[in-house]
CSV table of C-alpha atoms in Angstrom, one decimal:
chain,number,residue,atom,x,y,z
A,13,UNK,CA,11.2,4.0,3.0
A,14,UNK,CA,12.1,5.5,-0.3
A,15,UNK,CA,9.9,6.8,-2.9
A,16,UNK,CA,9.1,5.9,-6.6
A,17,UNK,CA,12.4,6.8,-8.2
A,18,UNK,CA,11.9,7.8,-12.0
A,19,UNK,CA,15.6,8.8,-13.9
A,20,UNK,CA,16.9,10.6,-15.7
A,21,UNK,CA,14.5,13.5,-14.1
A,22,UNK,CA,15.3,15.3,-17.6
A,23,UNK,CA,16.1,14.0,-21.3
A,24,UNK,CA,16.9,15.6,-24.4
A,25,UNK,CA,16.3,13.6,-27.5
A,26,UNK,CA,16.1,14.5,-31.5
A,27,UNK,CA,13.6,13.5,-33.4
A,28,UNK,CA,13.8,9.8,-34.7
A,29,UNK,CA,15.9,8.7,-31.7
A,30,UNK,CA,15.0,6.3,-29.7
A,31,UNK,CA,14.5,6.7,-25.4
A,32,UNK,CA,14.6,4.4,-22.1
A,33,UNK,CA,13.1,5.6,-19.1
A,34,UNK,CA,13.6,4.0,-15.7
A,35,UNK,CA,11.4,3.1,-12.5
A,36,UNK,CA,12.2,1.6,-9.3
A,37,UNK,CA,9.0,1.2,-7.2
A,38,UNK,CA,8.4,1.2,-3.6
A,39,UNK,CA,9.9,-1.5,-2.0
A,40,UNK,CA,7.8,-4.4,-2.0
A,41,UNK,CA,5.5,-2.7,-4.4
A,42,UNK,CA,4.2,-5.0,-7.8
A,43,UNK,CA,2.6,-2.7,-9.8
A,44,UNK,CA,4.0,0.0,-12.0
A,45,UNK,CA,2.1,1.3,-14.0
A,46,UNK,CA,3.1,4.6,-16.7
A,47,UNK,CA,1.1,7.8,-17.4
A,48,UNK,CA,2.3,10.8,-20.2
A,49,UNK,CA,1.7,14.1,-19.2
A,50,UNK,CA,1.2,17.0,-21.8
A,51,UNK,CA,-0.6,20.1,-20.9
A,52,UNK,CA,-2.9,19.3,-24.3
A,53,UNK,CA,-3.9,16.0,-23.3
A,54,UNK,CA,-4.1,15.8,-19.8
A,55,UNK,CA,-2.3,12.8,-17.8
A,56,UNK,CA,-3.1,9.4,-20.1
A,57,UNK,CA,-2.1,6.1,-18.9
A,58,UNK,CA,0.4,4.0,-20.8
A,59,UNK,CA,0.6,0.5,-19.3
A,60,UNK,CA,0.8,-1.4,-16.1
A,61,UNK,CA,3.0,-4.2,-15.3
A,62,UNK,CA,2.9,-6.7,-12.9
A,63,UNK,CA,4.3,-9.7,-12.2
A,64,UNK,CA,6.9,-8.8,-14.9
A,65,UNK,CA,3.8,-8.9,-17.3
A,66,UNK,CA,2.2,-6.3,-19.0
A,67,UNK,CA,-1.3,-6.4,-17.2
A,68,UNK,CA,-3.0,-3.4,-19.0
A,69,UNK,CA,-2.7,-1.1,-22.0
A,70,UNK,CA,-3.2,2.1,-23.1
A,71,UNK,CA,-4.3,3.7,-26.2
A,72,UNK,CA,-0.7,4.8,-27.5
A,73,UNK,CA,1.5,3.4,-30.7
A,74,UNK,CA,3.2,0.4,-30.5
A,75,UNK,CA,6.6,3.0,-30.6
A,76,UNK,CA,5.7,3.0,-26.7
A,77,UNK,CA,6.7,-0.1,-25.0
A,78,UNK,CA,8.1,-1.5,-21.6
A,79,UNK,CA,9.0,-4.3,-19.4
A,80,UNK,CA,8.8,-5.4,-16.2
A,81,UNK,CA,12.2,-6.6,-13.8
A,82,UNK,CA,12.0,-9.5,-11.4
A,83,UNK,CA,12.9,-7.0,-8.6
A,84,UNK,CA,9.7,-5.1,-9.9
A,85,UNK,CA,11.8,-2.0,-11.4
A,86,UNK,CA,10.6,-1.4,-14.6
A,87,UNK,CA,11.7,1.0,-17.9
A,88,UNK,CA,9.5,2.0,-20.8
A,89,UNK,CA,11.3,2.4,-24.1
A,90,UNK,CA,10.0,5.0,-27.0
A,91,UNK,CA,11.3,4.1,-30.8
A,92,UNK,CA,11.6,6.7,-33.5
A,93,UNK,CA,10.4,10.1,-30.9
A,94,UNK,CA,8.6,12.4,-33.3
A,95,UNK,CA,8.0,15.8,-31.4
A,96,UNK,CA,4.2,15.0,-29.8
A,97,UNK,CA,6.5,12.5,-27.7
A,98,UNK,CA,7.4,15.5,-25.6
A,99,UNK,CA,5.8,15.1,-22.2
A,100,UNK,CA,6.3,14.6,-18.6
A,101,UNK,CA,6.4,10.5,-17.9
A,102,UNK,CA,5.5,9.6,-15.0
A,103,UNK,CA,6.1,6.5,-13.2
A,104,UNK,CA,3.7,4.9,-10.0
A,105,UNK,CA,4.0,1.8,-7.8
A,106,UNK,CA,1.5,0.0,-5.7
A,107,UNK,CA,1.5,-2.8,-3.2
A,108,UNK,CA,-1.4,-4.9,-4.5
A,109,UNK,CA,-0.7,-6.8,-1.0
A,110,UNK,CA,-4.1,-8.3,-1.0
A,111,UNK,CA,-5.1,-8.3,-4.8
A,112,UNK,CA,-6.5,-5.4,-7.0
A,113,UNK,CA,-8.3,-3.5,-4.1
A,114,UNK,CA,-10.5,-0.7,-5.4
A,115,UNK,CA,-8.9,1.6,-3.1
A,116,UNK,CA,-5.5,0.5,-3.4
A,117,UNK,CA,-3.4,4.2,-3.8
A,118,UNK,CA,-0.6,4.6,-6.6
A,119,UNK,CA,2.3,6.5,-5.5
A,120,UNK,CA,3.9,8.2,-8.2
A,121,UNK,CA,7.8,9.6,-9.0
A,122,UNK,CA,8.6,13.0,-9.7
A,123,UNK,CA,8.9,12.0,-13.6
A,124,UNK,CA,11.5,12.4,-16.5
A,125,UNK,CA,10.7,15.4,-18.1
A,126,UNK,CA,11.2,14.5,-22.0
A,127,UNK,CA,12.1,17.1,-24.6
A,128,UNK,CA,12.1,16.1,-28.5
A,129,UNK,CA,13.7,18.4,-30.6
H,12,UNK,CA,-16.9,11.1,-24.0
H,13,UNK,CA,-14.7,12.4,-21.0
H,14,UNK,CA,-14.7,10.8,-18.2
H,15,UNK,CA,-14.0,13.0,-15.1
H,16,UNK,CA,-14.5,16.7,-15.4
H,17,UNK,CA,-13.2,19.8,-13.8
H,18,UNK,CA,-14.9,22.5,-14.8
H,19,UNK,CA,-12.1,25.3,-13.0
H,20,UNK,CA,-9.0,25.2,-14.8
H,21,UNK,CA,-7.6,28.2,-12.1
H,22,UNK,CA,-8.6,29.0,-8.7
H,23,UNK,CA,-7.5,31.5,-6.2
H,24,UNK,CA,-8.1,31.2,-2.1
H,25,UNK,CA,-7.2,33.4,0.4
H,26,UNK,CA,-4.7,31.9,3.1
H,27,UNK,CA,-6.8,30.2,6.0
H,28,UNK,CA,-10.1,30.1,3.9
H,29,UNK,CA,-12.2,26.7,2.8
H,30,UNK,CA,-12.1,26.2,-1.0
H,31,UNK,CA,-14.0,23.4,-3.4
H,32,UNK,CA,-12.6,21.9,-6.4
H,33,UNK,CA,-15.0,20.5,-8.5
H,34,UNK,CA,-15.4,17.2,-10.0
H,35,UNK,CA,-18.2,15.7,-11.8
H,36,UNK,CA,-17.1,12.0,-13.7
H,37,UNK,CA,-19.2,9.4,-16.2
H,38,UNK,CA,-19.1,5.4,-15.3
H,39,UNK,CA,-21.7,2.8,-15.9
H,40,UNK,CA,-19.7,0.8,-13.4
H,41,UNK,CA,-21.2,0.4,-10.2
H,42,UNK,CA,-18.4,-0.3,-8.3
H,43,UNK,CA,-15.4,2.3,-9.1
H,44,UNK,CA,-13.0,4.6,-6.7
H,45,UNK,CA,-12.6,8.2,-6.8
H,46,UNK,CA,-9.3,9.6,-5.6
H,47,UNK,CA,-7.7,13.2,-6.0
H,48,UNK,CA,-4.2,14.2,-6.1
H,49,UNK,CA,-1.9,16.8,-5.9
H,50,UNK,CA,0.8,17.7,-7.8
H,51,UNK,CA,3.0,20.5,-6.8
H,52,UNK,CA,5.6,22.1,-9.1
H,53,UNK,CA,8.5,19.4,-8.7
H,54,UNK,CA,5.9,17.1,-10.7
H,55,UNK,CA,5.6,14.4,-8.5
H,56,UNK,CA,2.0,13.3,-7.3
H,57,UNK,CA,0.5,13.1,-4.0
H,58,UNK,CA,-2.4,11.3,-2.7
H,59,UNK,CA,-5.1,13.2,-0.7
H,60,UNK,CA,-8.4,11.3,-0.4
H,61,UNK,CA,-10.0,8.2,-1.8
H,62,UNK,CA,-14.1,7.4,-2.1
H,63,UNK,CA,-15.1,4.6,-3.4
H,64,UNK,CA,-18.5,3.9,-5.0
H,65,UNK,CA,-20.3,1.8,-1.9
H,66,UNK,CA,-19.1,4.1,0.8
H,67,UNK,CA,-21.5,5.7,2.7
H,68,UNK,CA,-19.9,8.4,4.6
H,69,UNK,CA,-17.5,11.4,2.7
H,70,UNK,CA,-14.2,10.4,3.2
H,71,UNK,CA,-11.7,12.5,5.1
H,72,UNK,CA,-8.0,12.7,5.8
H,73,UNK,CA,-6.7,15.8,7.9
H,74,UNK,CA,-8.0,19.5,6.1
H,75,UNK,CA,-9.4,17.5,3.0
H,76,UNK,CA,-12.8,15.7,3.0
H,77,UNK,CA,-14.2,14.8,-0.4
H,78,UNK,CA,-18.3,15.7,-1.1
H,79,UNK,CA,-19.6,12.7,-2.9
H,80,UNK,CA,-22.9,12.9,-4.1
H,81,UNK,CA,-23.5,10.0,-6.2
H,82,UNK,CA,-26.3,10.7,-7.7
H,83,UNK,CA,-25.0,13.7,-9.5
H,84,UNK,CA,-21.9,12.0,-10.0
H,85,UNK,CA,-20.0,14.5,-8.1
H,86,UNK,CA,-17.0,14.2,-6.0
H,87,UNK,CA,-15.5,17.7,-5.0
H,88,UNK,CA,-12.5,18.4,-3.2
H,89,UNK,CA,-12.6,20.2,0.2
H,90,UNK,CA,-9.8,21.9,1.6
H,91,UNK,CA,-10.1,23.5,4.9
H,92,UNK,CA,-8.0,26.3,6.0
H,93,UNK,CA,-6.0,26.8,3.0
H,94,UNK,CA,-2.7,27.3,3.3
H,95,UNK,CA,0.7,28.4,1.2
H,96,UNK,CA,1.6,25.0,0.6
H,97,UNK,CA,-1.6,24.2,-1.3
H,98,UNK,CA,-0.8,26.1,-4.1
H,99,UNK,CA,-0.7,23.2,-6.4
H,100,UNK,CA,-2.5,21.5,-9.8
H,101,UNK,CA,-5.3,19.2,-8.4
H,102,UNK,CA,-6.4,16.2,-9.6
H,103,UNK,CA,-9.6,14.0,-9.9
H,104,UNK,CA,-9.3,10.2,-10.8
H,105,UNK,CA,-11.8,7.4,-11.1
H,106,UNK,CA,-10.7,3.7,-11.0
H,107,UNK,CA,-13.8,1.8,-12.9
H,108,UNK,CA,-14.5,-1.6,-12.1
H,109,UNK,CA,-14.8,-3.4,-8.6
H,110,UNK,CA,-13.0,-6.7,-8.1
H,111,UNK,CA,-12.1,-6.9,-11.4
H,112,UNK,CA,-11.0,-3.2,-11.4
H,113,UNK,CA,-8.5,-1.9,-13.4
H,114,UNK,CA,-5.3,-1.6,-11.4
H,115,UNK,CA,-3.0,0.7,-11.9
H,116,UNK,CA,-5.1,2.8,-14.6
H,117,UNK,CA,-6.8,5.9,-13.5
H,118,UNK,CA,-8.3,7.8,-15.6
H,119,UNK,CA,-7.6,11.8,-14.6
H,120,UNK,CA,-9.1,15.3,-15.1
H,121,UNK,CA,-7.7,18.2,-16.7
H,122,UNK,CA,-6.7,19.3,-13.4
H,123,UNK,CA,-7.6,22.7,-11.3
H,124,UNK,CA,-4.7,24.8,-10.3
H,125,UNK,CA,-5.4,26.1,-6.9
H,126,UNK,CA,-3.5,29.4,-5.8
H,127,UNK,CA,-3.6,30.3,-2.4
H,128,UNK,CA,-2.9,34.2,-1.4
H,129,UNK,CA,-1.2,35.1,1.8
């Protein structure tokens, strides 16, 4: 069974662009949730989708935003990248077969490593 | 306030030897879930062990077995018999809430990066 896919695995972007990320979960998995990765700040969630509806949010800008696919894949989309945008984005999938079980594991991608220049 | 702590940013462990990562978190849930992962250099995350609030006994899965006391509010990491491959950043997580939990966010540490010596 194949893994969380995340491309591209590495972006370059300028400053004021705008970037698409993408995610393909697990199959069968219908949860994806989004997590930035800086080496200031730590891992911080983004948002979760499910359901192709955005189920929870994070503390970030409204410049961060995604979407949900009816075959679960998802992208995230960042307008106007200033340079704090650089990060490691990490994508992760879970089953949710039998509801939100607390112990229900996220399986994450390898990321898309994002430069801003 | 932060919400999981680990207090050892580095760590070093001789090959075959028993190390403890630390992890001390903040919830006034009563029903949460405590996992850790690992993430090795190629970035990707891997899940180790999970504890959650009402369990009784320490969880385990193969070398790793998780130390919950929840009265300190502690869940360290226990790797037995260290080995080359465990050199990795290692992660604490806490999902708050029970049924009503809160999916797919996790809220993580700062991360210890283990080094293991041959």
């Amino acid at each position: 069974k194949a893994g969380v896919t995340q491309t591209p695995r590495y972006l370059i972007k300028t400053r004021g662009q705008q970037v698409t990320l993408s995610c393909s979960p697990i199959s069968g998995h219908r949860s994806v949730s989004w997590y930035q990765q800086t080496p200031g700040q730590g891992l911080q969630f983004l948002f979760e989708y499910f359901s192709e509806t955005q189920r929870n949010k994070g503390n970030f800008p409204g410049r961060f935003s995604g979407r949900q696919f009816s075959n679960s894949r998802s992208e995230m989309n960042v307008s106007t990248l200033e340079l704090g945008d650089s990060a490691l984005y990490l994508c992760a999938s879970s089953l949710e077969l039998q509801g939100r079980l607390a112990n229900e594991k996220l399986f994450f991608g390898s990321g898309t490593q994002l430069s801003v220049l | 306030a932060q919400k999981i702590t680990q207090t050892q940013p580095g760590m070093f462990v001789q090959e075959k030897e028993a190390v403890t990562l630390d992890c001390t978190y903040d919830t006034s849930d009563q029903s949460y879930g405590l996992f850790w992962y690992k993430q090795p250099s190629s970035g990707e995350m891997i899940f180790l062990i999970y504890q959650g609030s009402y369990d009784e006994q320490n969880a385990t899965e193969g070398r790793y077995s998780l130390n919950f006391q929840k009265a300190r509010k502690s869940a360290n990491l226990v790797i037995s018999a260290s080995q080359l491959g465990d050199s990795a950043m290692y992660f604490c997580a806490m999902r708050e809430g029970g049924i009503y939990n809160q999916g797919g966010k996790l809220i993580f540490g700062q991360g210890t990066e283990l080094s293991v010596k041959p």
